[in-house]
PDB file of C-alpha atoms in Angstrom:
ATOM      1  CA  UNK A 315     105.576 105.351 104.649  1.00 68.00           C
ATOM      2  CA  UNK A 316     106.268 101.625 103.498  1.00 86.00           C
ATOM      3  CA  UNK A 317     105.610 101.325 100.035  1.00 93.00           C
ATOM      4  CA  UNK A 318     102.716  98.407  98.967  1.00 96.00           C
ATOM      5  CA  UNK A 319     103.658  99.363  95.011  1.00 97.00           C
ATOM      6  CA  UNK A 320     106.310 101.421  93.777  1.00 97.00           C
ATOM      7  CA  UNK A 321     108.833 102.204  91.072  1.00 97.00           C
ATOM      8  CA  UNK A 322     112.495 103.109  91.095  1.00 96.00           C
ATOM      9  CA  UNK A 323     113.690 104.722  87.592  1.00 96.00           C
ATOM     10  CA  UNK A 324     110.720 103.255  85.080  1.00 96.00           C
ATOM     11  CA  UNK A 325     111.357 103.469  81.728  1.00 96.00           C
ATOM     12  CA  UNK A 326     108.935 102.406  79.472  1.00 95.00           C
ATOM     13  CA  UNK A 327     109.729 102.361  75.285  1.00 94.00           C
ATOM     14  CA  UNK A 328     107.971 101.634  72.470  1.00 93.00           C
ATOM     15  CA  UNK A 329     110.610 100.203  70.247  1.00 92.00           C
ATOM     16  CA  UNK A 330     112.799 103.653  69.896  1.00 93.00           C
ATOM     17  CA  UNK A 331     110.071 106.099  71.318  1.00 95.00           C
ATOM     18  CA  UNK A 332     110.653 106.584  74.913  1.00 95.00           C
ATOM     19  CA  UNK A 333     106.942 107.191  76.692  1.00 96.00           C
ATOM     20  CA  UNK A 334     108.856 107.261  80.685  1.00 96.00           C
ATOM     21  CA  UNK A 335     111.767 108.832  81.936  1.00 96.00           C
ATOM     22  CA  UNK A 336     112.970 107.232  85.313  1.00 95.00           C
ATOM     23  CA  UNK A 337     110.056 107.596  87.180  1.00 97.00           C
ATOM     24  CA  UNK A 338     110.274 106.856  91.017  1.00 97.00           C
ATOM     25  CA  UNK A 339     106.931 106.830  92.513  1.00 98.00           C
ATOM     26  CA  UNK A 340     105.384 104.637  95.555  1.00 97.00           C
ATOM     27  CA  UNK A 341     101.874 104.101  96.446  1.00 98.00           C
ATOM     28  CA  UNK A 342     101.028 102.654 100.724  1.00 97.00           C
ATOM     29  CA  UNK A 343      98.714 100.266 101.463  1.00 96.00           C
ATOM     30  CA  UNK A 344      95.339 101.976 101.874  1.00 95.00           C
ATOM     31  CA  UNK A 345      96.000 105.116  99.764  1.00 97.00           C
ATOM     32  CA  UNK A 346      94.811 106.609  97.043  1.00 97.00           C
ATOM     33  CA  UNK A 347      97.268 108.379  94.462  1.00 98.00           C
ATOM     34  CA  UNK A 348      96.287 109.678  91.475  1.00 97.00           C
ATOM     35  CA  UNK A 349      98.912 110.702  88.514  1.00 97.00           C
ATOM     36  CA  UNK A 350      97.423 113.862  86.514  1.00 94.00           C
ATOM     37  CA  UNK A 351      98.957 115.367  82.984  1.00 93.00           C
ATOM     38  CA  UNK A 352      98.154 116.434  80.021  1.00 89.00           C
ATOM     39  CA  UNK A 353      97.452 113.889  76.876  1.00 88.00           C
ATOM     40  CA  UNK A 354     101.078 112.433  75.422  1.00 90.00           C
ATOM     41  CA  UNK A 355     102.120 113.066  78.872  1.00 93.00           C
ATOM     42  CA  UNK A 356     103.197 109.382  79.594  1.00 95.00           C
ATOM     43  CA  UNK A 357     100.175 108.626  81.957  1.00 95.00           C
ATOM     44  CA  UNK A 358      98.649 105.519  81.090  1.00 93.00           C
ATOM     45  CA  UNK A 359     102.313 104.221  79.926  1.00 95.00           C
ATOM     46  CA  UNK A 360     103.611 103.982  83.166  1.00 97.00           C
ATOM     47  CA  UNK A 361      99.957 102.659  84.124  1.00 96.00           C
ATOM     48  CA  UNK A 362     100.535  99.862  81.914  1.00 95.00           C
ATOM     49  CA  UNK A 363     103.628  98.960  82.943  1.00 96.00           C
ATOM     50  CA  UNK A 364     102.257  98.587  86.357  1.00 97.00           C
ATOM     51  CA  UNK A 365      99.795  96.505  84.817  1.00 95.00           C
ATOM     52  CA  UNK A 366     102.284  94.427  82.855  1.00 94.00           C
ATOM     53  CA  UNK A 367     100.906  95.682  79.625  1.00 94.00           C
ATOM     54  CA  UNK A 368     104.245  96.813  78.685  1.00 93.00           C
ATOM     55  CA  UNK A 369     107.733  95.490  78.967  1.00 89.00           C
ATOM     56  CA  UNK A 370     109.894  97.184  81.885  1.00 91.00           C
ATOM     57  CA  UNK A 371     113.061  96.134  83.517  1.00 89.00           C
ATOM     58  CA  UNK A 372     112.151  93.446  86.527  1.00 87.00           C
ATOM     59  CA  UNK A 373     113.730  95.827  89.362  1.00 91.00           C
ATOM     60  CA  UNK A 374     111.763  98.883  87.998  1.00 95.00           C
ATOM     61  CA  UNK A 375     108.647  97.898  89.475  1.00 96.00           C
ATOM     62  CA  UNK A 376     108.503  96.610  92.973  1.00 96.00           C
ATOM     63  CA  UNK A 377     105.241  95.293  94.963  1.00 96.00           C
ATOM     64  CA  UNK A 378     106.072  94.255  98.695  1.00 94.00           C
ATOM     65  CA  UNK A 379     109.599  94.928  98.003  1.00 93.00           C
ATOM     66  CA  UNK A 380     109.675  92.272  94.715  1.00 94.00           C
ATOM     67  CA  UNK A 381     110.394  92.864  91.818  1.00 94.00           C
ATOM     68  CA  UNK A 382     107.624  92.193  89.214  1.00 94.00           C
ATOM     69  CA  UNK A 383     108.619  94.483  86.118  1.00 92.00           C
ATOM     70  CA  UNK A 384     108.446  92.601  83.337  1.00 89.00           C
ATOM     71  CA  UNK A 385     105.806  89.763  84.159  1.00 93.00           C
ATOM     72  CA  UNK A 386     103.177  88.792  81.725  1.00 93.00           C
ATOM     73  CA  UNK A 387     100.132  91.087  82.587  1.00 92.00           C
ATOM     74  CA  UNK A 388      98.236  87.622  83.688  1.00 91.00           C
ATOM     75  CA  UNK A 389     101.014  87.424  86.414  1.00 93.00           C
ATOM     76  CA  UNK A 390     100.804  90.586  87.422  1.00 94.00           C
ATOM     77  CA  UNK A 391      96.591  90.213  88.199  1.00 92.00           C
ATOM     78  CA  UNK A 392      97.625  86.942  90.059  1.00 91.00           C
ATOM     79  CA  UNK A 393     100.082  89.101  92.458  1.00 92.00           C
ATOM     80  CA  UNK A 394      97.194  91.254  93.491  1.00 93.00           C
ATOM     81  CA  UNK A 395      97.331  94.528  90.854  1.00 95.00           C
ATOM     82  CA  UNK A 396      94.357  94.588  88.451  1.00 95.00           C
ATOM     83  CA  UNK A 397      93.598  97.151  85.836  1.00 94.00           C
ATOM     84  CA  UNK A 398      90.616  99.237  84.994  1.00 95.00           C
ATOM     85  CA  UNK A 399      91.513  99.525  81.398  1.00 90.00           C
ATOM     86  CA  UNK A 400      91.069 103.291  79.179  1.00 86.00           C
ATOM     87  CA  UNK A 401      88.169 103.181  77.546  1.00 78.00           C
ATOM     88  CA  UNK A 402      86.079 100.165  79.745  1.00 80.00           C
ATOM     89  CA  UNK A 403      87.564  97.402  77.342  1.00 84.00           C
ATOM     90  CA  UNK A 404      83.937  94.961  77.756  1.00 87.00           C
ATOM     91  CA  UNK A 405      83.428  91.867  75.710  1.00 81.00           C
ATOM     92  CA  UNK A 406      80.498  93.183  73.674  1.00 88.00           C
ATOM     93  CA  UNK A 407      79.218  89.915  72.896  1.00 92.00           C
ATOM     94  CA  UNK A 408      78.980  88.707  76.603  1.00 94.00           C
ATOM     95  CA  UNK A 409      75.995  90.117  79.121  1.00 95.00           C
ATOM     96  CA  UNK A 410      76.909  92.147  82.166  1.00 95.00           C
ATOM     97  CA  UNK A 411      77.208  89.073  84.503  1.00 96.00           C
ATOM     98  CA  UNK A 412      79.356  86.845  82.591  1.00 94.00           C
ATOM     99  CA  UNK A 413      81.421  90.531  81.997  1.00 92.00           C
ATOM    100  CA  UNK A 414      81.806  90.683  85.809  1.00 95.00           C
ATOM    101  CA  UNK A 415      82.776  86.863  86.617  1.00 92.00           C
ATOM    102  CA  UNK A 416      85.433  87.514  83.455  1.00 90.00           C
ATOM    103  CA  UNK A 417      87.049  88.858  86.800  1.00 85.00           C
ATOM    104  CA  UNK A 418      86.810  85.220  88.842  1.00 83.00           C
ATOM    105  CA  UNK A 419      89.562  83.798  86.329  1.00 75.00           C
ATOM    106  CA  UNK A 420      92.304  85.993  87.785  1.00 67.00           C
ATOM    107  CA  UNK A 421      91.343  86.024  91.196  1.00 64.00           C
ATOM    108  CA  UNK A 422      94.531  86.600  93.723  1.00 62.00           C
ATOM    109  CA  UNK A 423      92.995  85.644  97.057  1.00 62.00           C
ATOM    110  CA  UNK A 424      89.854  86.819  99.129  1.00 68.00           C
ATOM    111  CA  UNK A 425      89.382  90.304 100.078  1.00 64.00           C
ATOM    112  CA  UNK A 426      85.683  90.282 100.266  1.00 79.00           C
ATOM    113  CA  UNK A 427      85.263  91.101  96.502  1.00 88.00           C
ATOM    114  CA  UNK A 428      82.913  88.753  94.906  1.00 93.00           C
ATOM    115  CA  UNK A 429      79.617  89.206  92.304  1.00 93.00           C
ATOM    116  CA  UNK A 430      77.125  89.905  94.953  1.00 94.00           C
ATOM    117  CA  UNK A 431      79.567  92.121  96.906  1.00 95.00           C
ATOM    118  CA  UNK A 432      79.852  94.094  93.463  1.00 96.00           C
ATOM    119  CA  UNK A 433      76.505  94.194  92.863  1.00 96.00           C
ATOM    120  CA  UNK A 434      75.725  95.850  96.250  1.00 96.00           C
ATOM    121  CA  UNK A 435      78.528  98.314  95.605  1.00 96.00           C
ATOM    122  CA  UNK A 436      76.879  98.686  91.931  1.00 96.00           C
ATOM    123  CA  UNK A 437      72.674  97.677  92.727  1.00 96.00           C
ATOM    124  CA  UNK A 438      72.245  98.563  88.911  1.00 96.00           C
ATOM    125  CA  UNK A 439      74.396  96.136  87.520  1.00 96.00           C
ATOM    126  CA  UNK A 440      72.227  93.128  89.533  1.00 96.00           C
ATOM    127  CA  UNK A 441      69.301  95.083  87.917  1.00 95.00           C
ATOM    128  CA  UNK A 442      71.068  94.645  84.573  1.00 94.00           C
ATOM    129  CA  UNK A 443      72.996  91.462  84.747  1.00 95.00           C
ATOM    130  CA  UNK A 444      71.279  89.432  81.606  1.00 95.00           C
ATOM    131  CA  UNK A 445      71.781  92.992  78.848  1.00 94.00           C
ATOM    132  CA  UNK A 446      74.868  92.900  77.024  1.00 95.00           C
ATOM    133  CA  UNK A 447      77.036  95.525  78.081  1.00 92.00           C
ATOM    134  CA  UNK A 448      77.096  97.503  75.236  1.00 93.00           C
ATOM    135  CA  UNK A 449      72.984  98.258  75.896  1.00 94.00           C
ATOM    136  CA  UNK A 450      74.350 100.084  79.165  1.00 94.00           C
ATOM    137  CA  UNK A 451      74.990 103.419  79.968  1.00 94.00           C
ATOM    138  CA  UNK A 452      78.480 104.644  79.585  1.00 93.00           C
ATOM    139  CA  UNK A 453      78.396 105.611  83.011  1.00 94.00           C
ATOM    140  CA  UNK A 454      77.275 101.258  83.595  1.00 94.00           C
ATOM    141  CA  UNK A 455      79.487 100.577  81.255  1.00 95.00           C
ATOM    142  CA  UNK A 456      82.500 102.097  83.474  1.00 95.00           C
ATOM    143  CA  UNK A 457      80.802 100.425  86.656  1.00 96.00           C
ATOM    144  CA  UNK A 458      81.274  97.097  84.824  1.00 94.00           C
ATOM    145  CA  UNK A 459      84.357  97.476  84.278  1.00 96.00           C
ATOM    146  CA  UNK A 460      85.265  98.217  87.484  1.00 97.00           C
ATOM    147  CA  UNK A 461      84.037  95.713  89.135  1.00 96.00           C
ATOM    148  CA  UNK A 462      85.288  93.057  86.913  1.00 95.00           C
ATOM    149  CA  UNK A 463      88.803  94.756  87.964  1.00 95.00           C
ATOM    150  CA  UNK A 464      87.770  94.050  91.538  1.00 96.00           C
ATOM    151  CA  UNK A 465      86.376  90.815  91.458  1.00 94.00           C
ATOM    152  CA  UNK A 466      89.756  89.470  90.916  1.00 92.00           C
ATOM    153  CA  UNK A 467      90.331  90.846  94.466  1.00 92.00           C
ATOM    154  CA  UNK A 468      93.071  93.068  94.092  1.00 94.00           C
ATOM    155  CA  UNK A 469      95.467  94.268  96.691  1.00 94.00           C
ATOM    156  CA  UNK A 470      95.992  97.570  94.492  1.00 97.00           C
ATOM    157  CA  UNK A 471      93.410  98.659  91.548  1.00 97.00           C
ATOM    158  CA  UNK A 472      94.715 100.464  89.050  1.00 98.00           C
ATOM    159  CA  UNK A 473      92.600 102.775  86.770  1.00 97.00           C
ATOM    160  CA  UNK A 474      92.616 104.393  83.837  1.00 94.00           C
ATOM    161  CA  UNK A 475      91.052 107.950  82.585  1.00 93.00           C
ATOM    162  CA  UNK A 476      88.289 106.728  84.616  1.00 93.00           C
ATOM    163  CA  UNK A 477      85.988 109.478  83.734  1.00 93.00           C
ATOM    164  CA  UNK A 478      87.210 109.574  79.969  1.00 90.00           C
ATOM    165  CA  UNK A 479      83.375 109.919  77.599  1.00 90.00           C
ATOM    166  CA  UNK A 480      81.109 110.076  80.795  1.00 91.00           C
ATOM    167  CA  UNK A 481      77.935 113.260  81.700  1.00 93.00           C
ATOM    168  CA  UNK A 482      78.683 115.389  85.263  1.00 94.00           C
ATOM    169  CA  UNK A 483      76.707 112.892  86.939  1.00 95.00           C
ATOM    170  CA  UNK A 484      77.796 109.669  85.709  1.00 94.00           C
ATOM    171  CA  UNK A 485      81.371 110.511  87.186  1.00 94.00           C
ATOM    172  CA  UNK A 486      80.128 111.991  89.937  1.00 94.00           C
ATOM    173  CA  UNK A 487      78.856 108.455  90.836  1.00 94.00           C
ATOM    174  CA  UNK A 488      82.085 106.440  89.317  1.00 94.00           C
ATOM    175  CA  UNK A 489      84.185 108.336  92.192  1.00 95.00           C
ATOM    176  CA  UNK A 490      81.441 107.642  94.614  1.00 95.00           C
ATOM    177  CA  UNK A 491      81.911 103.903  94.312  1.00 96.00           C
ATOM    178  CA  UNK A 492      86.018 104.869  94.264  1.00 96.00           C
ATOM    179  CA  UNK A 493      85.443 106.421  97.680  1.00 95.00           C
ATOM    180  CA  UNK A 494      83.973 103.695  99.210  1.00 95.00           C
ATOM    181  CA  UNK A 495      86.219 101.027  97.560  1.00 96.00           C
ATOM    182  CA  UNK A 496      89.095 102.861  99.458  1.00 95.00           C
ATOM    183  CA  UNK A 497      86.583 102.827 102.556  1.00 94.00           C
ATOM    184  CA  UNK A 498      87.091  98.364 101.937  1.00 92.00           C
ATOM    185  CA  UNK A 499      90.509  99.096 102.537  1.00 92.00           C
ATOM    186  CA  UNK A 500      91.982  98.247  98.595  1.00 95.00           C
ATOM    187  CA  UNK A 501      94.669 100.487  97.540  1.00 97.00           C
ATOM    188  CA  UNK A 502      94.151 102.565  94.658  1.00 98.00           C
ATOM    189  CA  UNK A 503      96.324 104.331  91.804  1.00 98.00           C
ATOM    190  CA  UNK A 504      94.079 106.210  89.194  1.00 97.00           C
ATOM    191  CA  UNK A 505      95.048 108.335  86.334  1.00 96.00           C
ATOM    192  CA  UNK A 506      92.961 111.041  85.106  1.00 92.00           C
ATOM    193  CA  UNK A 507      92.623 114.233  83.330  1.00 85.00           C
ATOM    194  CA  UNK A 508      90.027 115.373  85.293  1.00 88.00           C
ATOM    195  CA  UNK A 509      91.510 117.730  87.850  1.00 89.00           C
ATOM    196  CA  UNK A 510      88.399 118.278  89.891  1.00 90.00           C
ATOM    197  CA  UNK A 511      87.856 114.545  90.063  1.00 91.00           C
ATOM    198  CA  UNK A 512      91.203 113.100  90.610  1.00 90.00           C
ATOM    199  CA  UNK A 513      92.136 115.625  93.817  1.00 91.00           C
ATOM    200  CA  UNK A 514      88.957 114.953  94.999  1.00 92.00           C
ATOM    201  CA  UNK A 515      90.024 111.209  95.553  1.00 93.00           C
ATOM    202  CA  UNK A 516      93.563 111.215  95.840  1.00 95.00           C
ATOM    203  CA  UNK A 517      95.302 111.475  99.267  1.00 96.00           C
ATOM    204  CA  UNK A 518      98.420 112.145  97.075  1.00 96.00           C
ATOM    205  CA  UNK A 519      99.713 113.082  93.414  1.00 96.00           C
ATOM    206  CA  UNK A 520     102.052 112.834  90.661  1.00 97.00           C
ATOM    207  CA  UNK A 521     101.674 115.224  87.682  1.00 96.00           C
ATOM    208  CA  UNK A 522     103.572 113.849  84.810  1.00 96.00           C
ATOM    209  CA  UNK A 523     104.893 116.602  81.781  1.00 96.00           C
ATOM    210  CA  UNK A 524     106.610 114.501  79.350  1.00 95.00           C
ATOM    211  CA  UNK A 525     107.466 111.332  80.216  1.00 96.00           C
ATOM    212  CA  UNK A 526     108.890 113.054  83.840  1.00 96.00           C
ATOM    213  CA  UNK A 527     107.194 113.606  86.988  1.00 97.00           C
ATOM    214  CA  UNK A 528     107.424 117.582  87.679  1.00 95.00           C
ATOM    215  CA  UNK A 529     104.963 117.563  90.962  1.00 94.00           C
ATOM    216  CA  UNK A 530     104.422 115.284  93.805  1.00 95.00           C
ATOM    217  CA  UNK A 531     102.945 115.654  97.317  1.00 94.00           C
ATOM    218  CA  UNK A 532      99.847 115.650  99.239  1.00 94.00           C
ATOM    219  CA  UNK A 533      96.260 116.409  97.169  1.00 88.00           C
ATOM    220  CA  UNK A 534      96.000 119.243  99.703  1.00 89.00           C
ATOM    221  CA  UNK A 535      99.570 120.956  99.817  1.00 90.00           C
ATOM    222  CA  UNK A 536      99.449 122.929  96.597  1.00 90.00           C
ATOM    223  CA  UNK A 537      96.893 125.886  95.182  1.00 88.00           C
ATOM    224  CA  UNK A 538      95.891 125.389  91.743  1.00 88.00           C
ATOM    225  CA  UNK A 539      98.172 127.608  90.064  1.00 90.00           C
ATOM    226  CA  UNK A 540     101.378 124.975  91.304  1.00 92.00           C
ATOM    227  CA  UNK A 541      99.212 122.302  89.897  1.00 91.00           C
ATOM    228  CA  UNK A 542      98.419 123.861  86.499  1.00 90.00           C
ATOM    229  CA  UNK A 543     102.210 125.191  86.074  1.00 92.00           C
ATOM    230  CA  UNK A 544     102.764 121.572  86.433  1.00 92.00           C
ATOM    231  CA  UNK A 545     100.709 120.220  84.132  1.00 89.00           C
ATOM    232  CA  UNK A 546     101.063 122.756  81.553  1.00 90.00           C
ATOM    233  CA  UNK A 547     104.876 123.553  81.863  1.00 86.00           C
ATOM    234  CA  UNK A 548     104.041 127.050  82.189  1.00 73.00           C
TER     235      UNK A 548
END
């Protein structure tokens, strides 16, 4: 497997507190990973120092084979990595289409992603493009959000706790939409909590269990007593 995105011994601090311990992880063009732990278990950390979000050495993180740790986060959306932030992250004040072309000003080349092309992945959002976000759904909210991440046409979309706040349904349709993103051929690395969810999508994954990574392999390979003894420790 050649490696689109990967990392060779991350660290990530925050001044004293160390978050990551030497993670080495890859993801291939095409694929779907998806890193699982508990909470404080150094998830989104290493998420945002993919995303540039946090400081990390410049050979830690490596996309084609160059390095990029370190770069401002606006460098890092210009290489072709964009970030579905925890928590959806809208501009409250702005409606749902000027949310979505927030994504234009970052754009890293043409993959096919554009408004309308969102908008068919997402037919509410055309239905709902003049509210302000905050009138939507959370469930809208998170499709927003997503396609703001993917009208900057990313090479790899990265997401975070995806499913964090939403019903049964609402996520049900969130990993719809990540299914067929996958389908356009854009490589994506998603953290969740949501077991169910995230080996649903993932071709492969990382559990993380404090700062560490203490399973990796195909979604398929292990029973879900391997994958709980991961996550928990136990």
């Amino acid at each position: 497997m050649t490696a689109l995105l990967e990392t060779r011994g991350l660290e990530v601090f925050y001044g004293d507190f160390q978050a990551v311990f030497g993670v080495d992880f890859e993801v291939a063009e095409g694929e779907t990973v998806a890193i699982i732990g508990a909470n404080g278990a150094g998830k989104s950390s290493f998420l945002k120092a993919l995303a540039g979000l946090v400081k990390s050495r410049p050979d830690g993180i490596l996309l084609d084979g160059r390095p990029v740790g370190g770069k401002p986060a606006y460098e890092i959306v210009k290489s072709g990595v964009a970030l579905v932030p925890e928590g959806r992250r809208l501009f409250p004040s702005m409606s749902v289409a000027d949310n979505l072309r927030m994504g234009e000003n970052g754009r890293s080349g043409d993959r096919g992603w554009t408004y309308e092309t969102v908008c068919d992945l997402f037919p509410i959002l055309r239905e709902r493009a003049d509210q302000l976000a905050p009138t939507l759904s959370g469930g809208q909210q998170q499709m927003v959000a997503i396609g703001r991440a993917l009208i900057s046409n990313p090479r790899v979309l990265l997401c975070d706790e995806i499913s964090l706040g939403l019903s049964p349904a609402a996520v049900k349709d969130v990993y719809a939409a990540i299914t067929e993103i996958k389908k356009r051929g854009t490589t994506i690395v998603i953290v969740e909590q949501d077991l169910n969810a995230a080996l649903g999508a993932a071709d492969r994954i990382y559990c993380f269990l404090e700062g560490k990574v203490s399973l990796t392999g195909r979604a398929d390979e292990f029973d879900r007593s391997q994958i709980l003894a991961a996550y928990f420790g136990s």
